[in-house]
PDB file of C-alpha atoms in Angstrom:
ATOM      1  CA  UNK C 222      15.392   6.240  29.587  1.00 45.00           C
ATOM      2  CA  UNK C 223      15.885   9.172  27.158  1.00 48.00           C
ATOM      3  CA  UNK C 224      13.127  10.362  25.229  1.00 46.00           C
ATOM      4  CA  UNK C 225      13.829   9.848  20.952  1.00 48.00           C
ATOM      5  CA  UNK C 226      13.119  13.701  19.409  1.00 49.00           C
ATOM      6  CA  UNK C 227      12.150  11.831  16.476  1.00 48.00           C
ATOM      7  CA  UNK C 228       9.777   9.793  17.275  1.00 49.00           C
ATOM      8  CA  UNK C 229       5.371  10.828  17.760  1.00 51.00           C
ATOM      9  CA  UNK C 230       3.217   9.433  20.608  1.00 53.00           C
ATOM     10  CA  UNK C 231       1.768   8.298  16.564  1.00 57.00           C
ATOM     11  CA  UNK C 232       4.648   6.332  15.263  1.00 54.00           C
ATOM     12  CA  UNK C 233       8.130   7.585  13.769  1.00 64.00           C
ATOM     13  CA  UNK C 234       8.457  11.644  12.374  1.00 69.00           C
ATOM     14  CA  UNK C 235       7.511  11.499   8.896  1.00 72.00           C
ATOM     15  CA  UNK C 236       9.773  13.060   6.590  1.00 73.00           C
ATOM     16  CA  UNK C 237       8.544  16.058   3.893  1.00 85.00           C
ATOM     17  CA  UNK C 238      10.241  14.843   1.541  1.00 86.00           C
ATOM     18  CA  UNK C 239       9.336  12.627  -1.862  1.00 89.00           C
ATOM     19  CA  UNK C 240       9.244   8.647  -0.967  1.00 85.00           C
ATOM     20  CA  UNK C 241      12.827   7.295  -1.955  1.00 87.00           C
ATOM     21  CA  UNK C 242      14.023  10.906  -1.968  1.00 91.00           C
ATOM     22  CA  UNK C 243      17.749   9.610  -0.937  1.00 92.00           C
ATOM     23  CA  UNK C 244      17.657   7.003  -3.526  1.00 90.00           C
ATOM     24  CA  UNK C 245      17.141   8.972  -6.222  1.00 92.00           C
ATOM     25  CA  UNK C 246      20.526  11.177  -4.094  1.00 94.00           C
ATOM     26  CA  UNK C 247      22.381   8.140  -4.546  1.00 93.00           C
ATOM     27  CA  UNK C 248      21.655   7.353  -8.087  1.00 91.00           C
ATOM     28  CA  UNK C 249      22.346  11.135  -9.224  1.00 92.00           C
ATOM     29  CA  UNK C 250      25.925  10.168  -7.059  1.00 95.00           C
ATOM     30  CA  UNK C 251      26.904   7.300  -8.868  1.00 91.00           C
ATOM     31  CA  UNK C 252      25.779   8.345 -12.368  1.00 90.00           C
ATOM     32  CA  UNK C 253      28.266  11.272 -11.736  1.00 93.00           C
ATOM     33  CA  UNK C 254      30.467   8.777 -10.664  1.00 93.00           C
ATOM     34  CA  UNK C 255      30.366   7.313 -14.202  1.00 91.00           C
ATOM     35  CA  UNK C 256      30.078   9.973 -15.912  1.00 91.00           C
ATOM     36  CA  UNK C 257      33.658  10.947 -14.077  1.00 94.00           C
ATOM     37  CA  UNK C 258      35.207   7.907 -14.206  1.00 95.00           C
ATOM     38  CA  UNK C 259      34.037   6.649 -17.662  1.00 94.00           C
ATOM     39  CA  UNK C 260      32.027   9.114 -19.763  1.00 93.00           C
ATOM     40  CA  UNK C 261      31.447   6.476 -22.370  1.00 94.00           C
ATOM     41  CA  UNK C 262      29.460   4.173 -20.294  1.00 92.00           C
ATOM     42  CA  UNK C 263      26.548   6.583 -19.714  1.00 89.00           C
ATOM     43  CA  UNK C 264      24.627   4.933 -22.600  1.00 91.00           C
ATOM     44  CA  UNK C 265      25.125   1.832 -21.416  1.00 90.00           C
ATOM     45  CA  UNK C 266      23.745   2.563 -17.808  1.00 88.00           C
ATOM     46  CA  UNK C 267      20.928   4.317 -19.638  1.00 88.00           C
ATOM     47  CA  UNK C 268      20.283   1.156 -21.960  1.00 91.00           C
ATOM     48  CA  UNK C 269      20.414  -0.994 -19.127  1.00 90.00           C
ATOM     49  CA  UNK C 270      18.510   1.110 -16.903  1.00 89.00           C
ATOM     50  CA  UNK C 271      15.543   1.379 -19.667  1.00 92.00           C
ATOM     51  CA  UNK C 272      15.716  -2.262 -20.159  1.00 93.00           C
ATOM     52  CA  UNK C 273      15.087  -2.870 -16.471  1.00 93.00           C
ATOM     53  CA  UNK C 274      11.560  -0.859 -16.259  1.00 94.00           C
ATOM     54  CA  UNK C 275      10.181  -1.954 -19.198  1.00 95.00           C
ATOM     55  CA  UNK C 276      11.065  -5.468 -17.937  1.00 95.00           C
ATOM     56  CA  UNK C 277       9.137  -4.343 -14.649  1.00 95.00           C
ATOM     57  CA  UNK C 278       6.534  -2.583 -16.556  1.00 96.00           C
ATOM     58  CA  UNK C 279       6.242  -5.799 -19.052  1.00 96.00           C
ATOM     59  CA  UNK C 280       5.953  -8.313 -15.549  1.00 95.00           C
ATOM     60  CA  UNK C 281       3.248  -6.093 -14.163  1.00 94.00           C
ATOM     61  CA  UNK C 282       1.332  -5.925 -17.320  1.00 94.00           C
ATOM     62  CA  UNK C 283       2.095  -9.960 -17.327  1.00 95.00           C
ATOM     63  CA  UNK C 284       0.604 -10.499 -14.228  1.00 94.00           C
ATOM     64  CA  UNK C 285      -2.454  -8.487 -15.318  1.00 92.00           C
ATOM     65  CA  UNK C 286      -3.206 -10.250 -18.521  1.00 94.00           C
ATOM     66  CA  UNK C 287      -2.774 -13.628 -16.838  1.00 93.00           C
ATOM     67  CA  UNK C 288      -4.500 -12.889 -13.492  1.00 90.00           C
ATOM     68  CA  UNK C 289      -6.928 -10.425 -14.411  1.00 87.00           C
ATOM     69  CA  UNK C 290      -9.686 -11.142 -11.535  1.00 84.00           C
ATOM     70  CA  UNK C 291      -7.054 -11.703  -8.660  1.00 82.00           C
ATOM     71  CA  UNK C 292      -5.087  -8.301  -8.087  1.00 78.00           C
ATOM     72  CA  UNK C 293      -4.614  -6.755  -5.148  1.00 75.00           C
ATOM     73  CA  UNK C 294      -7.330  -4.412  -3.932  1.00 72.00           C
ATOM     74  CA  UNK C 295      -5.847  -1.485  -1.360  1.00 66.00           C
ATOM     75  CA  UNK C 296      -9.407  -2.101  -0.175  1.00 65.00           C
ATOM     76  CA  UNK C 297      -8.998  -5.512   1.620  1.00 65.00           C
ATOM     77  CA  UNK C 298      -6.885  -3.250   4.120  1.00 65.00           C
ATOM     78  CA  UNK C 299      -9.701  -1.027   5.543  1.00 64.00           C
ATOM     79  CA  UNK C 300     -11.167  -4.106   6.716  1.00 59.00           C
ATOM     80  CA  UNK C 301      -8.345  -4.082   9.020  1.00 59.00           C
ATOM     81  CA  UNK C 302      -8.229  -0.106   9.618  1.00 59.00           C
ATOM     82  CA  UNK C 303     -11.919   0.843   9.865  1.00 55.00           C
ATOM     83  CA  UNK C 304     -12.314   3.115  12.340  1.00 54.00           C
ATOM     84  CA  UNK C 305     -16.257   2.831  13.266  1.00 54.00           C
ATOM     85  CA  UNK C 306     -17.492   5.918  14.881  1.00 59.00           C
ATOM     86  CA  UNK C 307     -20.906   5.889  16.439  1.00 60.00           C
ATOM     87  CA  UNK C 308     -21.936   9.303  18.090  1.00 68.00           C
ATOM     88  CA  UNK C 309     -25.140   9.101  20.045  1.00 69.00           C
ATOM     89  CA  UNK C 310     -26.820  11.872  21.457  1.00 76.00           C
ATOM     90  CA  UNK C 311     -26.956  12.350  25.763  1.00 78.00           C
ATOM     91  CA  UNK C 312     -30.900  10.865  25.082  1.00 78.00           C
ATOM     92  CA  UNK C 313     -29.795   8.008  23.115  1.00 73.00           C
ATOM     93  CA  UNK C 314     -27.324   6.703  25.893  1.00 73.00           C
ATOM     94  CA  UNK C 315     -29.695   7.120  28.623  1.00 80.00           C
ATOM     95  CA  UNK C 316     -32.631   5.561  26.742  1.00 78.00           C
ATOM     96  CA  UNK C 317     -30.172   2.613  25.291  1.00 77.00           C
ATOM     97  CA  UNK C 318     -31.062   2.968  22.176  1.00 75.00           C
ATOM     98  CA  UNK C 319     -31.018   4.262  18.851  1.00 75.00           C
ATOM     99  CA  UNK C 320     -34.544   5.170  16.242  1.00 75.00           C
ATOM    100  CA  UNK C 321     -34.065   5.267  12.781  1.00 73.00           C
ATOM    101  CA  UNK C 322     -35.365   6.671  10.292  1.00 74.00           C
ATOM    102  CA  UNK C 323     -38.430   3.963   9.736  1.00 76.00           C
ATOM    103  CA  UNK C 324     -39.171   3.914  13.724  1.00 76.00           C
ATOM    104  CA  UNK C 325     -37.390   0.803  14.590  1.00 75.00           C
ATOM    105  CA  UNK C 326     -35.647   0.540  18.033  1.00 77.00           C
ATOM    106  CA  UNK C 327     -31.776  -0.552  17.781  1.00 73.00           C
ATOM    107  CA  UNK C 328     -30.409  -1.431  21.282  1.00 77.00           C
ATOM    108  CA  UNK C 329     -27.284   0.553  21.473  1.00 72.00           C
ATOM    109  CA  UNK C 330     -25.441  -3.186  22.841  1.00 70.00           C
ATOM    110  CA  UNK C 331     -26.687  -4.520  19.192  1.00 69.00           C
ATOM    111  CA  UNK C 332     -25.040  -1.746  17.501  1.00 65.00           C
ATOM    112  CA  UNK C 333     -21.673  -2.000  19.338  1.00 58.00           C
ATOM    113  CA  UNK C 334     -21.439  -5.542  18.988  1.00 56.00           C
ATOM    114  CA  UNK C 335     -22.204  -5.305  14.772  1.00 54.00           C
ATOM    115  CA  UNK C 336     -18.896  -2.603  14.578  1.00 54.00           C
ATOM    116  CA  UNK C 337     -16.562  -4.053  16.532  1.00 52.00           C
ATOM    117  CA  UNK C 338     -17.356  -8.029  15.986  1.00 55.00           C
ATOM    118  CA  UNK C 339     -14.150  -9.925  14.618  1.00 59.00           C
ATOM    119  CA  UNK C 340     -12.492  -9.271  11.072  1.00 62.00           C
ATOM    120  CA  UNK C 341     -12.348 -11.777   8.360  1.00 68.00           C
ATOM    121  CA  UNK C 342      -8.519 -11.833   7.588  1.00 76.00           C
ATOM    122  CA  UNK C 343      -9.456 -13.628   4.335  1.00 81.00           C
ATOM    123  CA  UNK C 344      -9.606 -10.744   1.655  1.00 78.00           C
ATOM    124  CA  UNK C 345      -6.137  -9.322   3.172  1.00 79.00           C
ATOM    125  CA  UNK C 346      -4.564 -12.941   2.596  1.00 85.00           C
ATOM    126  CA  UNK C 347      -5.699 -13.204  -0.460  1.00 86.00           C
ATOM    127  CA  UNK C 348      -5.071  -9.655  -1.622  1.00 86.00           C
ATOM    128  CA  UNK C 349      -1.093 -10.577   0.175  1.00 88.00           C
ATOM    129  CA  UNK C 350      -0.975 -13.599  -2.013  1.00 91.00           C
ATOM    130  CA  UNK C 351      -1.548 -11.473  -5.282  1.00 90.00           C
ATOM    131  CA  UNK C 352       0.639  -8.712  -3.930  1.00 91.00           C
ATOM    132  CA  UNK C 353       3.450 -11.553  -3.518  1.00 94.00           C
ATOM    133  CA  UNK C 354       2.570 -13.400  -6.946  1.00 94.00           C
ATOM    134  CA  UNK C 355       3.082 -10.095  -8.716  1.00 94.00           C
ATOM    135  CA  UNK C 356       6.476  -9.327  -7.125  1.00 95.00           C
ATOM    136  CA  UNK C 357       7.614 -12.987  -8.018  1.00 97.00           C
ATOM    137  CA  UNK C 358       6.464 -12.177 -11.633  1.00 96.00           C
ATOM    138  CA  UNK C 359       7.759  -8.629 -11.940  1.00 95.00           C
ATOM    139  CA  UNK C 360      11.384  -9.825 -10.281  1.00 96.00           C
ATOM    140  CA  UNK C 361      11.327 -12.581 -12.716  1.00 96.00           C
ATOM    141  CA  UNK C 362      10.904 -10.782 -16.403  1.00 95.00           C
ATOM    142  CA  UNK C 363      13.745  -8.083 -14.566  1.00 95.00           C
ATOM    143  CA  UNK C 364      16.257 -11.115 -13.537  1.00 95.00           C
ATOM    144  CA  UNK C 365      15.530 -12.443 -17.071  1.00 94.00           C
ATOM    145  CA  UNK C 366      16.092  -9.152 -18.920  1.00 93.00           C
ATOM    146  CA  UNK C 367      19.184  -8.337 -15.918  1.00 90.00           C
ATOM    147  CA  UNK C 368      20.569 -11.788 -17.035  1.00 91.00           C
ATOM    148  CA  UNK C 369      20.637 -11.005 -21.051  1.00 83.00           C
ATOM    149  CA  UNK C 370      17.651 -13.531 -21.653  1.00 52.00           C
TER     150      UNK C 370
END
């Protein structure tokens, strides 16, 4: 099977360059395009393309005002991505457990089983739901405004 140069034992190569790098290529393209073609209608792209993101801007900031305690919180994802690290020293793995700070005991089994005990999915559905709502609003007030309304 041949290897793929591209590819990390990590995932796919990341590229250096800015996040929709060859969109922003393909836009400069086609406005040139235009601008070849028919000089005239670069206000009219620029018109339309202004009314676009302030429709998207105007959606978001419609979502806000009417949802204000349900948007979605990046946060809800570390509760799928936390990476618990728990470095004991060569006593406190042959003794089987950890003392802190107050004198207490902690059986090093206890421990484990407190990091890596199941997730909750709950706050990353809900925090998918809002993520979805918004798009539905934002995709809405740009179809309206795309649309003439």
């Amino acid at each position: 099977m041949p290897s793929n140069a591209s590819a990390t034992p990590h995932g796919p190569r990341q590229s250096k360059l800015p996040r929709m790098t060859s969109w922003w290529l393909i836009a400069t393209v086609l406005s040139l395009a235009v601008f070849l073609i028919a000089p005239q209608q670069l206000p009219v792209s620029l018109y339309k393309l202004n009314l676009i993101s302030l429709a998207a801007l105007a959606g978001y900031w419609i979502d806000r005002a009417v949802f204000p305690y349900a948007r979605p919180q990046v946060s809800a994802l570390r509760d799928l991505d936390d990476d618990y690290e728990l470095e004991l020293t060569e006593e406190e793995s042959t003794q089987g457990f950890v003392k802190t700070d107050d004198g207490r005991e902690i059986p090093v089994n206890c421990i484990a089983e407190g990091l890596c005990g199941p997730i909750d999915p709950t706050r990353v559905y809900f925090m998918l739901g809002c993520m979805l709502r918004r798009a539905l609003i934002m995709s809405a007030a740009i179809l309206a405004i795309s649309l003439g309304g």
